[in-house]
Coordinates of C-alpha atoms in Angstrom, one line a residue:
M1 CA 27.2 1.2 33.6
S2 CA 25.2 -1.2 35.8
K3 CA 22.0 -2.8 34.7
L4 CA 20.0 -0.9 37.3
S5 CA 21.4 2.5 36.3
L6 CA 20.0 2.0 32.8
R7 CA 16.5 1.4 34.3
D8 CA 16.8 4.3 36.7
M9 CA 18.0 6.6 34.0
L10 CA 15.0 5.8 31.8
G11 CA 12.6 6.2 34.7
N12 CA 14.1 9.6 35.6
H13 CA 13.8 10.8 32.1
I14 CA 10.1 10.0 32.0
S15 CA 9.5 11.8 35.3
E16 CA 11.5 14.8 34.2
G17 CA 9.6 15.1 30.9
T18 CA 12.5 14.2 28.7
H19 CA 12.4 11.7 25.9
F20 CA 14.5 8.7 24.8
A21 CA 14.9 5.9 22.3
L22 CA 16.6 2.5 22.4
I23 CA 17.6 1.3 19.0
S24 CA 19.2 -2.0 18.0
R25 CA 20.4 -1.8 14.4
R26 CA 22.9 -3.4 12.1
Q27 CA 26.3 -1.9 12.1
R28 CA 28.4 -1.3 9.0
E29 CA 31.2 -3.4 10.4
G30 CA 28.8 -6.2 11.2
G31 CA 26.9 -7.3 14.2
R32 CA 24.4 -5.2 16.2
A33 CA 24.6 -2.5 18.8
L34 CA 22.0 -1.3 21.3
E35 CA 22.1 2.5 21.3
Y36 CA 20.5 4.7 23.9
L37 CA 19.5 8.2 22.7
Q38 CA 18.1 10.9 25.1
G39 CA 16.8 14.3 24.3
K40 CA 13.6 16.3 23.7
F41 CA 11.2 15.8 20.8
C42 CA 10.1 19.0 19.2
E43 CA 7.4 19.3 16.5
L44 CA 8.5 20.5 13.1
A45 CA 6.3 21.9 10.3
S46 CA 8.1 20.3 7.4
L47 CA 11.1 18.1 6.6
S48 CA 13.0 21.1 5.3
E49 CA 13.4 22.2 8.9
I50 CA 15.8 19.3 9.4
A51 CA 18.3 21.2 7.2
D52 CA 17.8 24.3 9.5
I53 CA 18.6 22.2 12.6
R54 CA 21.7 20.5 11.1
N55 CA 24.4 21.9 9.0
S56 CA 25.7 19.8 6.1
R57 CA 29.1 19.7 7.7
A58 CA 30.4 19.7 11.2
A59 CA 33.8 19.5 12.9
P60 CA 35.3 16.0 12.6
G61 CA 34.6 13.9 15.7
S62 CA 31.3 15.8 16.5
S63 CA 28.7 13.6 18.1
C64 CA 25.8 15.7 16.8
R65 CA 22.8 13.5 16.0
S66 CA 19.0 13.8 15.6
L67 CA 16.2 11.3 15.6
T68 CA 13.1 12.1 13.4
L69 CA 9.6 10.5 13.5
I70 CA 7.9 11.1 10.2
P71 CA 4.2 10.5 10.1
F72 CA 2.4 9.2 7.0
R73 CA 0.5 12.5 6.6
Q74 CA 3.8 14.2 5.8
I75 CA 3.5 12.9 2.2
A76 CA 1.4 16.0 1.7
E77 CA 4.7 17.8 1.2
R78 CA 4.9 16.0 -2.2
G79 CA 1.5 17.3 -3.1
F80 CA -0.1 13.9 -2.7
E81 CA -3.6 13.3 -1.2
V82 CA -3.6 12.2 2.4
V83 CA -5.8 12.2 5.5
N84 CA -4.5 14.8 7.9
D85 CA -4.9 13.1 11.2
A86 CA -2.6 15.7 12.9
T87 CA 0.1 13.2 13.9
P88 CA 3.1 15.4 14.6
L89 CA 6.4 15.4 12.7
L90 CA 8.8 15.1 15.7
N91 CA 12.5 15.7 15.8
M92 CA 14.9 15.1 18.7
I93 CA 18.3 16.7 19.0
V94 CA 20.1 14.0 20.8
A95 CA 21.7 15.3 24.0
R96 CA 23.2 12.0 25.1
T97 CA 24.2 8.7 23.5
T98 CA 25.5 5.6 25.1
L99 CA 26.0 2.0 23.9
H100 CA 24.7 -0.9 25.8
H101 CA 24.5 -4.7 25.7
E102 CA 21.1 -6.2 25.2
S103 CA 21.6 -8.3 28.4
E104 CA 21.2 -5.1 30.4
L105 CA 17.5 -5.4 29.8
D106 CA 17.3 -8.9 31.4
F107 CA 16.6 -7.5 34.9
V108 CA 13.1 -6.2 33.8
R109 CA 11.9 -9.8 33.1
S110 CA 8.9 -10.5 35.3
P111 CA 8.0 -14.0 36.4
A112 CA 4.3 -13.3 35.7
K113 CA 3.2 -12.9 32.1
A114 CA 1.6 -9.7 31.1
K115 CA -2.2 -9.9 30.8
V116 CA -3.6 -8.6 27.5
S117 CA -7.3 -8.0 27.3
S118 CA -9.7 -7.2 24.5
A119 CA -7.2 -7.8 21.8
D120 CA -9.0 -7.7 18.4
F121 CA -8.9 -6.1 15.1
D122 CA -10.9 -2.9 14.4
I123 CA -11.9 -4.4 11.1
D124 CA -12.9 -8.1 11.3
D125 CA -11.6 -10.7 8.8
D126 CA -14.8 -10.7 6.7
A127 CA -15.0 -6.9 6.5
Y128 CA -11.3 -6.7 5.6
A129 CA -11.8 -9.3 2.9
E130 CA -14.7 -7.4 1.5
I131 CA -12.7 -4.1 1.3
A132 CA -9.8 -6.0 -0.3
Q133 CA -12.2 -7.4 -3.0
E134 CA -13.6 -3.9 -3.6
I135 CA -10.1 -2.6 -4.2
I136 CA -9.4 -5.4 -6.6
H137 CA -12.6 -4.7 -8.6
R138 CA -13.0 -1.0 -8.3
E139 CA -9.4 0.3 -8.2
I140 CA -7.1 -2.3 -9.9
G141 CA -9.9 -3.3 -12.2
Y142 CA -10.4 0.3 -13.4
G143 CA -6.8 1.3 -13.8
S144 CA -6.1 3.2 -10.6
G145 CA -2.9 1.2 -10.1
S146 CA -1.2 -2.2 -9.9
N147 CA -1.3 -2.8 -6.1
F148 CA -2.4 -1.2 -2.9
V149 CA -1.7 -1.8 0.7
L150 CA -4.8 -2.1 3.0
K151 CA -4.2 -1.5 6.7
R152 CA -6.2 -2.6 9.8
N153 CA -5.4 -2.2 13.5
L154 CA -5.1 -4.8 16.3
C155 CA -6.2 -3.0 19.4
G156 CA -6.2 -4.0 23.1
T157 CA -5.0 -3.2 26.5
V158 CA -2.0 -4.4 28.5
E159 CA -3.1 -4.5 32.2
N160 CA -0.8 -2.8 34.8
F161 CA 1.4 -1.3 32.1
N162 CA 4.4 0.7 33.2
L163 CA 8.0 1.4 32.1
D164 CA 9.2 -2.1 33.2
R165 CA 6.6 -3.7 31.1
A166 CA 7.6 -1.6 28.1
L167 CA 11.2 -2.6 28.5
E168 CA 10.2 -6.3 29.0
F169 CA 8.2 -6.2 25.7
Y170 CA 11.2 -4.6 24.0
S171 CA 13.6 -7.2 25.4
N172 CA 11.3 -10.0 24.2
I173 CA 11.2 -8.5 20.7
L174 CA 15.0 -8.2 20.6
N175 CA 15.2 -11.9 21.5
T176 CA 12.8 -13.1 18.8
E177 CA 13.4 -10.7 15.9
R178 CA 17.2 -11.1 15.4
S179 CA 16.9 -10.4 11.7
A180 CA 15.0 -7.1 11.9
Y181 CA 16.6 -4.1 10.3
W182 CA 15.9 -1.9 13.3
T183 CA 14.4 -3.0 16.7
F184 CA 13.4 0.1 18.7
L185 CA 11.6 1.5 21.7
V186 CA 10.8 5.3 21.5
W187 CA 9.2 7.3 24.2
T188 CA 7.7 10.5 22.7
G189 CA 6.2 11.9 25.9
A190 CA 2.7 10.8 24.8
E191 CA 3.2 7.1 23.9
F192 CA 5.7 4.3 23.4
L193 CA 6.5 3.0 19.9
I194 CA 7.9 -0.5 20.3
G195 CA 8.7 -2.3 17.1
A196 CA 10.9 -4.6 14.9
T197 CA 10.9 -3.4 11.3
P198 CA 12.4 -5.7 8.6
E199 CA 12.8 -2.9 6.1
R200 CA 15.3 -0.1 5.6
H201 CA 13.8 3.0 4.2
V202 CA 16.8 4.9 2.8
T203 CA 20.4 5.4 3.9
S204 CA 22.8 8.1 2.8
R205 CA 26.5 7.9 3.4
G206 CA 29.5 9.2 1.4
G207 CA 27.5 10.3 -1.5
E208 CA 25.7 7.0 -1.9
I209 CA 22.1 6.3 -1.1
S210 CA 20.4 2.9 -0.8
M211 CA 16.9 1.5 -0.5
M212 CA 15.7 -2.0 0.3
P213 CA 12.4 -2.9 -1.4
I214 CA 10.7 -5.8 0.5
S215 CA 7.6 -7.7 -0.5
G216 CA 6.1 -11.1 -0.7
T217 CA 5.2 -12.9 2.6
L218 CA 5.4 -16.5 3.7
R219 CA 3.6 -17.1 6.9
L220 CA 5.5 -19.5 9.3
D221 CA 4.4 -22.0 11.8
Q222 CA 5.9 -25.2 13.4
Q223 CA 4.8 -27.2 10.3
S224 CA 6.7 -24.9 7.8
S225 CA 9.3 -26.8 5.7
I226 CA 11.7 -26.3 2.8
S227 CA 8.9 -27.3 0.5
H228 CA 6.7 -24.5 1.7
L229 CA 9.6 -22.1 1.2
M230 CA 10.3 -23.3 -2.4
S231 CA 6.6 -23.0 -3.2
F232 CA 6.7 -19.4 -1.9
L233 CA 9.8 -18.6 -4.0
N234 CA 8.2 -20.0 -7.1
D235 CA 4.8 -18.5 -6.5
Q236 CA 4.3 -16.0 -9.4
K237 CA 2.0 -13.7 -7.3
E238 CA 4.8 -13.3 -4.8
V239 CA 7.4 -12.8 -7.5
E240 CA 5.4 -10.1 -9.2
E241 CA 4.5 -8.4 -5.9
L242 CA 8.2 -7.8 -5.2
Q243 CA 9.0 -6.8 -8.8
M244 CA 6.3 -4.1 -8.7
V245 CA 7.8 -2.7 -5.5
V246 CA 11.3 -2.7 -7.1
D247 CA 9.9 -0.7 -10.0
E248 CA 8.4 1.9 -7.7
E249 CA 11.5 2.4 -5.6
M250 CA 13.6 2.6 -8.8
K251 CA 11.4 5.5 -9.8
M252 CA 12.4 7.3 -6.5
M253 CA 16.1 6.4 -6.9
C254 CA 16.3 7.6 -10.5
R255 CA 14.9 11.0 -9.4
L256 CA 17.7 11.3 -6.7
C257 CA 20.6 9.7 -8.6
P258 CA 21.5 11.5 -11.9
D259 CA 23.6 8.6 -13.2
G260 CA 21.0 5.9 -12.3
A261 CA 20.8 3.2 -9.7
V262 CA 21.8 -0.5 -9.5
V263 CA 19.7 -3.4 -8.3
T264 CA 21.2 -6.3 -6.4
G265 CA 19.6 -9.4 -4.9
P266 CA 17.2 -10.9 -4.3
E267 CA 17.6 -12.2 -0.7
L268 CA 15.4 -13.5 2.1
V269 CA 14.5 -11.5 5.2
H270 CA 13.1 -13.9 7.9
L271 CA 11.5 -12.8 11.1
S272 CA 9.9 -14.9 13.8
S273 CA 6.5 -15.4 12.1
V274 CA 7.1 -14.5 8.4
I275 CA 9.7 -14.6 5.6
H276 CA 10.0 -11.9 3.0
T277 CA 12.0 -11.4 -0.2
A278 CA 14.0 -8.3 -0.8
Y279 CA 16.3 -6.5 -3.3
H280 CA 18.8 -3.7 -2.6
I281 CA 19.0 -0.5 -4.8
S282 CA 21.9 1.9 -4.6
G283 CA 23.1 5.0 -6.5
L284 CA 25.2 8.1 -6.2
S285 CA 23.5 11.3 -5.1
S286 CA 24.3 14.8 -3.9
A287 CA 20.7 15.3 -2.6
S288 CA 20.4 16.8 0.9
I289 CA 19.0 14.7 3.8
A290 CA 15.7 16.6 3.7
D291 CA 15.3 16.2 -0.1
T292 CA 16.3 12.5 0.2
L293 CA 13.6 11.9 2.8
T294 CA 11.0 14.0 1.0
H295 CA 11.4 12.3 -2.4
T296 CA 11.3 8.8 -0.9
M297 CA 8.0 9.3 0.9
F298 CA 6.9 6.6 1.2
S299 CA 7.7 3.0 0.5
P300 CA 5.4 1.6 -2.2
A301 CA 5.6 -1.7 -0.3
I302 CA 3.5 -0.1 2.4
V303 CA 1.4 2.3 0.1
G304 CA 1.0 0.9 -3.4
S305 CA 1.8 1.9 -6.9
P306 CA 2.0 4.2 -8.6
V307 CA 2.5 6.0 -5.3
Q308 CA 0.7 9.2 -6.0
N309 CA -2.5 7.6 -7.0
A310 CA -2.1 4.9 -4.3
C311 CA -2.3 7.7 -1.8
R312 CA -5.7 8.7 -3.2
V313 CA -6.8 5.1 -2.8
V314 CA -5.5 4.8 0.8
A315 CA -7.3 8.1 1.7
R316 CA -10.5 6.6 0.4
Y317 CA -10.3 3.3 2.2
E318 CA -8.5 4.4 5.4
P319 CA -10.5 7.5 6.4
K320 CA -9.0 7.7 9.9
G321 CA -5.4 8.2 8.7
R322 CA -2.3 6.2 9.3
G323 CA -0.5 7.9 12.1
Y324 CA 3.2 6.8 12.0
Y325 CA 2.3 3.6 10.2
A326 CA 4.3 3.4 6.9
G327 CA 6.2 6.5 7.9
V328 CA 9.9 6.7 8.8
L329 CA 12.1 6.7 11.8
A330 CA 15.3 8.5 10.7
L331 CA 18.7 8.9 12.5
T332 CA 20.9 11.7 11.2
E333 CA 24.5 12.0 12.4
I334 CA 27.9 13.3 11.6
D335 CA 30.5 10.7 10.6
D336 CA 34.2 10.8 11.5
E337 CA 34.9 12.9 8.3
G338 CA 32.4 15.5 9.4
E339 CA 29.9 14.4 6.7
L340 CA 26.1 14.2 7.4
T341 CA 24.8 10.7 7.2
L342 CA 21.4 9.1 7.3
D343 CA 20.0 5.8 8.4
S344 CA 16.3 5.2 8.5
A345 CA 13.7 2.5 8.9
I346 CA 10.1 2.1 7.8
I347 CA 7.7 2.2 10.7
I348 CA 5.9 -1.2 10.5
R349 CA 5.5 -4.1 12.8
T350 CA 5.2 -1.5 15.6
A351 CA 3.0 -1.3 18.6
Y352 CA 1.8 2.1 19.9
V353 CA 1.2 1.9 23.6
A354 CA -0.3 4.7 25.7
P355 CA 0.7 5.2 29.4
D356 CA -2.5 3.5 30.5
G357 CA -1.7 0.3 28.5
R358 CA -4.0 0.8 25.6
F359 CA -2.2 -0.3 22.4
T360 CA -2.6 -0.3 18.6
I361 CA -0.7 -2.5 16.2
P362 CA -1.3 -1.4 12.6
V363 CA -0.6 -4.1 10.0
G364 CA -1.3 -4.3 6.2
A365 CA -1.3 -6.6 3.2
T366 CA -0.6 -5.8 -0.4
I367 CA -3.6 -6.2 -2.6
V368 CA -2.9 -7.2 -6.3
R369 CA -5.1 -8.3 -9.2
D370 CA -5.1 -12.0 -8.2
S371 CA -5.1 -11.6 -4.4
C372 CA -7.3 -13.9 -2.3
P373 CA -8.9 -11.5 0.1
E374 CA -9.2 -14.1 2.9
S375 CA -5.5 -14.9 2.6
E376 CA -4.6 -11.2 2.8
A377 CA -6.6 -11.0 6.1
S378 CA -4.7 -14.0 7.4
E379 CA -1.4 -12.4 6.4
T380 CA -2.1 -9.3 8.6
R381 CA -2.8 -11.7 11.5
A382 CA 0.6 -13.3 11.1
K383 CA 2.3 -9.9 10.9
A384 CA 0.7 -8.8 14.2
S385 CA 1.3 -12.1 16.0
A386 CA 5.0 -11.6 16.8
L387 CA 4.3 -8.3 18.7
L388 CA 1.3 -9.8 20.4
T389 CA 3.4 -12.8 21.4
A390 CA 6.1 -10.5 22.9
F391 CA 3.4 -8.7 24.9
Q392 CA 2.2 -12.0 26.3
G393 CA 5.8 -12.9 27.4
N394 CA 6.5 -15.7 24.9
S395 CA 10.0 -14.9 23.9
S396 CA 11.4 -18.3 23.0
S397 CA 14.3 -18.1 20.6
S398 CA 13.1 -21.3 18.9
R399 CA 11.5 -19.7 16.0
A400 CA 9.5 -21.3 13.2
S401 CA 11.9 -19.7 10.7
N402 CA 14.8 -21.6 12.2
I403 CA 13.2 -24.9 11.1
I404 CA 13.9 -24.1 7.5
D405 CA 17.4 -24.1 6.0
T406 CA 17.3 -20.8 4.1
T407 CA 21.0 -21.1 3.1
S408 CA 20.7 -24.2 0.9
D409 CA 21.8 -24.3 -2.7
Q410 CA 18.2 -25.0 -3.7
V411 CA 17.1 -21.7 -2.1
S412 CA 20.0 -19.7 -3.6
E413 CA 19.3 -21.0 -7.1
A414 CA 15.5 -20.2 -6.8
L415 CA 16.4 -16.7 -5.8
Q416 CA 18.8 -16.1 -8.6
F417 CA 16.4 -17.6 -11.1
R418 CA 14.1 -14.7 -10.4
N419 CA 16.6 -12.4 -12.2
E420 CA 16.6 -14.4 -15.5
G421 CA 13.7 -12.4 -17.0
L422 CA 14.7 -9.0 -15.7
N423 CA 16.0 -5.9 -17.4
K424 CA 19.7 -6.3 -17.1
S425 CA 20.4 -2.6 -17.6
W426 CA 19.3 -2.1 -14.0
L427 CA 21.4 -5.0 -12.7
R428 CA 24.7 -3.8 -14.1
S429 CA 27.4 -2.0 -12.1
R430 CA 27.4 1.8 -12.3
S431 CA 30.5 1.9 -14.4
E432 CA 28.6 0.0 -17.1
T433 CA 25.6 2.3 -17.1
K434 CA 27.0 5.8 -17.2
R435 CA 25.3 8.1 -19.7
P436 CA 27.2 8.7 -22.9
I437 CA 28.9 12.1 -23.5
S438 CA 26.6 14.1 -25.7
G439 CA 27.8 15.9 -28.8
S440 CA 27.7 19.7 -29.2
S441 CA 24.0 19.6 -30.2
P442 CA 22.3 16.7 -28.5
H443 CA 18.8 15.6 -29.4
K444 CA 16.4 17.3 -26.9
M445 CA 13.4 15.2 -25.7
L446 CA 10.5 16.5 -23.6
I447 CA 8.8 13.8 -21.5
I448 CA 5.2 14.5 -20.6
D449 CA 4.4 13.0 -17.2
G450 CA 1.0 11.5 -16.8
E451 CA 1.3 11.2 -13.0
D452 CA 3.5 8.1 -12.9
D453 CA 7.2 8.4 -12.0
F454 CA 8.1 5.7 -14.5
T455 CA 9.0 8.9 -16.4
Q456 CA 12.1 9.1 -14.1
M457 CA 13.2 5.7 -15.4
L458 CA 12.4 6.6 -19.0
R459 CA 14.5 9.8 -18.6
M460 CA 17.4 7.7 -17.4
Q461 CA 17.1 5.1 -20.2
F462 CA 16.8 7.7 -23.0
E463 CA 19.7 9.7 -21.5
R464 CA 21.8 6.5 -21.7
S465 CA 20.9 6.4 -25.4
G466 CA 22.4 9.9 -25.8
L467 CA 19.4 12.1 -25.6
D468 CA 19.1 15.3 -23.6
V469 CA 15.9 14.7 -21.7
H470 CA 13.5 17.2 -19.8
L471 CA 10.3 16.5 -17.9
A472 CA 7.0 18.4 -17.7
S473 CA 3.6 17.6 -16.1
A474 CA 0.7 17.0 -18.4
Q475 CA -1.2 19.5 -16.3
V476 CA 1.3 22.4 -16.5
D477 CA 1.2 24.9 -19.3
L478 CA 4.5 24.6 -21.0
P479 CA 5.5 25.0 -24.7
F480 CA 7.3 22.2 -26.4
D481 CA 9.1 24.2 -29.1
N482 CA 12.8 24.0 -28.9
F483 CA 12.6 20.3 -28.3
D484 CA 13.4 17.8 -31.1
S485 CA 10.9 15.1 -29.9
V486 CA 8.3 14.4 -27.3
L487 CA 7.4 11.4 -25.2
L488 CA 3.8 11.0 -24.0
G489 CA 4.3 9.2 -20.7
P490 CA 2.4 6.6 -18.7
G491 CA -0.1 7.3 -15.9
P492 CA -3.0 5.8 -14.0
G493 CA -6.7 6.1 -15.0
D494 CA -9.2 5.6 -17.8
P495 CA -7.9 6.9 -21.2
T496 CA -11.5 7.6 -22.2
D497 CA -12.4 9.7 -19.2
V498 CA -12.8 13.2 -20.8
S499 CA -13.6 14.7 -17.4
D500 CA -10.0 14.2 -16.3
R501 CA -8.0 17.3 -17.2
R502 CA -4.8 15.2 -17.4
I503 CA -6.4 12.9 -20.0
S504 CA -8.0 15.7 -22.1
S505 CA -4.6 17.5 -22.1
L506 CA -2.8 14.4 -23.4
Y507 CA -5.5 13.8 -25.9
D508 CA -5.2 17.4 -27.3
L509 CA -1.4 17.2 -27.4
A510 CA -1.5 13.8 -29.2
G511 CA -3.6 15.3 -31.9
Q512 CA -1.3 18.3 -32.4
L513 CA 1.8 16.0 -32.5
L514 CA 0.2 13.8 -35.1
T515 CA -1.0 16.7 -37.2
S516 CA 2.3 18.5 -37.1
E517 CA 4.3 15.3 -37.7
T518 CA 6.5 16.2 -34.7
P519 CA 8.6 13.1 -33.9
F520 CA 7.3 11.4 -30.7
V521 CA 7.0 8.2 -28.8
A522 CA 4.2 7.2 -26.3
M523 CA 4.1 4.7 -23.5
C524 CA 1.2 2.9 -21.8
L525 CA -1.4 5.6 -21.1
G526 CA 0.3 7.8 -23.8
H527 CA -0.1 4.9 -26.3
Q528 CA -3.8 4.5 -25.4
I529 CA -4.4 8.2 -25.9
V530 CA -2.7 8.1 -29.3
S531 CA -4.9 5.0 -30.2
R532 CA -8.0 7.0 -29.2
R533 CA -6.8 9.8 -31.6
L534 CA -6.6 7.2 -34.3
N535 CA -10.2 6.1 -33.6
L536 CA -9.2 2.7 -32.3
P537 CA -11.5 1.2 -29.7
I538 CA -10.3 1.2 -26.1
R539 CA -11.5 -1.7 -23.8
R540 CA -11.1 -2.5 -20.2
L541 CA -9.2 -5.8 -19.6
T542 CA -10.6 -8.5 -17.3
P543 CA -8.3 -9.4 -15.6
P544 CA -6.0 -6.4 -16.0
N545 CA -2.3 -6.7 -17.1
Q546 CA -0.9 -5.1 -13.9
G547 CA 2.7 -6.2 -13.3
I548 CA 2.9 -9.1 -15.7
Q549 CA 5.4 -10.2 -18.3
K550 CA 4.5 -11.3 -21.8
Y551 CA 6.4 -12.6 -24.9
I552 CA 5.2 -10.5 -27.8
D553 CA 6.0 -9.9 -31.5
Y554 CA 6.9 -6.2 -31.6
F555 CA 7.3 -5.1 -35.2
G556 CA 9.0 -8.4 -36.1
R557 CA 11.1 -8.7 -33.0
D558 CA 10.3 -11.3 -30.3
I559 CA 10.7 -9.7 -26.9
L560 CA 9.8 -10.3 -23.2
V561 CA 8.4 -7.1 -21.7
G562 CA 6.4 -5.9 -18.7
F563 CA 2.8 -4.6 -18.7
Y564 CA 1.0 -2.3 -16.2
N565 CA -2.3 -1.7 -17.9
T566 CA -6.0 -2.1 -17.2
F567 CA -7.1 -0.7 -20.6
A568 CA -5.9 -1.6 -24.1
A569 CA -6.6 -0.5 -27.7
F570 CA -7.7 -3.2 -30.2
A571 CA -7.5 -3.6 -33.9
C572 CA -8.4 -6.4 -36.3
E573 CA -6.6 -5.2 -39.4
Q574 CA -3.2 -3.8 -40.2
P575 CA -1.8 -1.5 -41.4
L576 CA -4.1 1.6 -41.1
E577 CA -3.7 3.1 -44.5
G578 CA -3.7 6.7 -45.6
I579 CA -6.7 8.1 -43.7
H580 CA -5.0 8.9 -40.3
F581 CA -3.1 12.2 -40.2
K582 CA -1.6 11.5 -43.7
Q583 CA 0.4 8.6 -42.3
S584 CA 0.3 4.9 -43.1
I585 CA 0.4 3.2 -39.6
E586 CA 1.8 -0.2 -38.8
I587 CA 0.3 -2.1 -35.9
S588 CA 1.9 -4.6 -33.5
R589 CA -0.9 -6.7 -32.0
D590 CA -1.9 -10.1 -30.6
I591 CA -3.1 -12.0 -33.7
N592 CA -5.7 -13.9 -31.6
T593 CA -7.3 -11.1 -29.6
G594 CA -6.4 -8.0 -31.6
E595 CA -4.9 -6.3 -28.5
I596 CA -2.4 -3.7 -29.7
Y597 CA 1.1 -3.7 -28.4
G598 CA 2.4 -0.8 -30.4
L599 CA 1.8 1.6 -33.3
R600 CA 4.3 3.0 -35.8
G601 CA 4.1 5.8 -38.3
K602 CA 6.7 7.9 -40.1
S603 CA 6.9 10.4 -37.2
F604 CA 5.9 8.3 -34.2
Q605 CA 6.1 5.0 -32.4
T606 CA 4.2 3.7 -29.3
A607 CA 4.3 0.9 -26.8
Q608 CA 1.6 -0.4 -24.5
F609 CA 4.2 -2.1 -22.3
H610 CA 6.9 -0.4 -20.1
P611 CA 10.3 -0.9 -21.7
E612 CA 11.9 1.0 -18.8
S613 CA 10.6 -1.5 -16.2
I614 CA 12.7 -3.9 -14.3
I615 CA 10.4 -6.7 -15.6
S616 CA 11.1 -5.8 -19.3
R617 CA 14.0 -8.1 -20.1
D618 CA 14.3 -6.7 -23.6
G619 CA 13.3 -3.1 -22.7
S620 CA 16.7 -1.5 -23.3
L621 CA 16.7 -2.7 -26.9
V622 CA 13.3 -1.2 -27.5
I623 CA 14.4 2.2 -26.0
E624 CA 17.6 2.2 -28.0
E625 CA 15.6 1.5 -31.2
M626 CA 13.1 4.3 -30.3
A627 CA 16.0 6.7 -29.7
R628 CA 17.4 5.9 -33.2
F629 CA 13.9 6.3 -34.7
L630 CA 13.5 9.7 -33.1
K631 CA 16.9 10.9 -34.3
D632 CA 16.2 9.7 -37.8
A633 CA 12.7 11.3 -37.8
C634 CA 13.8 14.5 -36.3
K635 CA 13.6 17.8 -38.0
P636 CA 14.0 21.3 -36.5
L637 CA 10.9 22.3 -34.5
N638 CA 10.6 26.0 -35.3
R639 CA 6.8 25.9 -34.6
R640 CA 4.6 28.1 -32.5
S641 CA 4.5 27.2 -28.8
V642 CA 1.8 24.7 -27.9
G643 CA 0.7 24.5 -24.3
L644 CA 0.4 21.2 -22.5
A645 CA -2.6 22.1 -20.4
G646 CA -5.7 24.3 -20.5
R647 CA -6.5 23.6 -24.1

């Protein structure tokens, strides 16, 4: 196919009202390929309709494919709060696919640079920094979550914009962003999406699904050096930022993978203006494509954590909605064996260009407890700069990131050192982490979910300890008889907020568990609720313990574990003798501050930290001990049913 025919073909499709995409992506066998996909986008009502369009199997050799644009508002399918900006869920049944060489786009290069006018952010640097500071104080500082992504838009106009300009911009991005996961140009019939995303969303092939959590950002310029990179790799804020995202994506993977998931990495992902750090997570799953996409909406790296509450925060601070930003571009196809496969990319670092040349480039930064708001504003500028540079015709392949040798032993050692303090149970191969075969009457545990999918990781860890685990929401009326033990799970929010039905439900349940001496354990929010039941004071921490590791003495064992809490219980004396629910209660606490790390009575044990977290090096030992404790404390629960909500 000649170079001209590709251009003519694209032009004809626009005039005929058909749609197309050009996608350069990594191939399984190595290298990259430029794929041309042509068809017609149709609007879907929900992701479940993808299953209606595609069968799970097709004849070997079938070329059947579909391309799906998933907007951020689609997260409403998970029941999460979101601004409904009416951005459509689009699906294209691909009628034609051809492979091309990137050089076929060279003919569109114009000797005159494109003129970009009125390019500026819709929220200026000072206003953005003020909003970031408010999130740190009001949201992270009061227990809404550990991190949140705040977006703003770079807006402007490309003068004399047309198809040739769109292809030229795309060609420039291809030349500058060689390390992107996907580089794409999509014509929807209403606008062009032109982007280079560094981040895989989720892939599914041969029964294995994979995700690629990315976080941490080093801004690059011509003065960047190996010393800047090493400082970035050893910056605790950047380390913690990535670890928090890994925890969030592990929650998703544990929901989809019955036998758990394995974390590998970390590695560097370097684009023209920034370098990121990333891990890979993989596991075996039989979930459908629609379910896989639904339960991975959306990457915490672009939303925040925990994801459900982060959506509430995003809705408060971004009232206009997100469009396709932080959504997903997904390619579904049939492989040579007739199996349905999925490859997908997160829609970031993407320009949305209308036919008249007006464009929007949404960019965001992750706000954590120790963020510098002004630096986060600068980070968004760096992320937008590569696309703006491509618009302006500066496509030199001499990138700032090429100045730094990212393959040196020094860099490799710094990356591997990051794993030293992590929970090794998530870093082992799948053959080492299979759940044990239960006996004829396995110990049955009910986990009460406080709106944090850390419960999915807790389920996996306790199953590996031989328990038969079931989950229930704190806001669903469900009896807990017929279970041997209960786990009061983690969740966001203020444990003293009696107006929150979720909190009041957990509080009532904690009282009944203590009174009945039902064996139970409690984590984080659950621990705080039990502490309230024992009349221990709850205080807000300044600064909060969101995503940090601590060495603590936990009932005589020195352990390194991860904390995600803004509130904590305190005590100055131990043990609590005789007056609390007829139990003598031991306390694990900081001897200097009185902050409580755990409580233990004859029928229960609690932990303020998250033993299931990737950042809890010794978490597996704690969970194994808790499982033994519950089995030893267990007695048949032939009690009346007790509801979990509405009390």
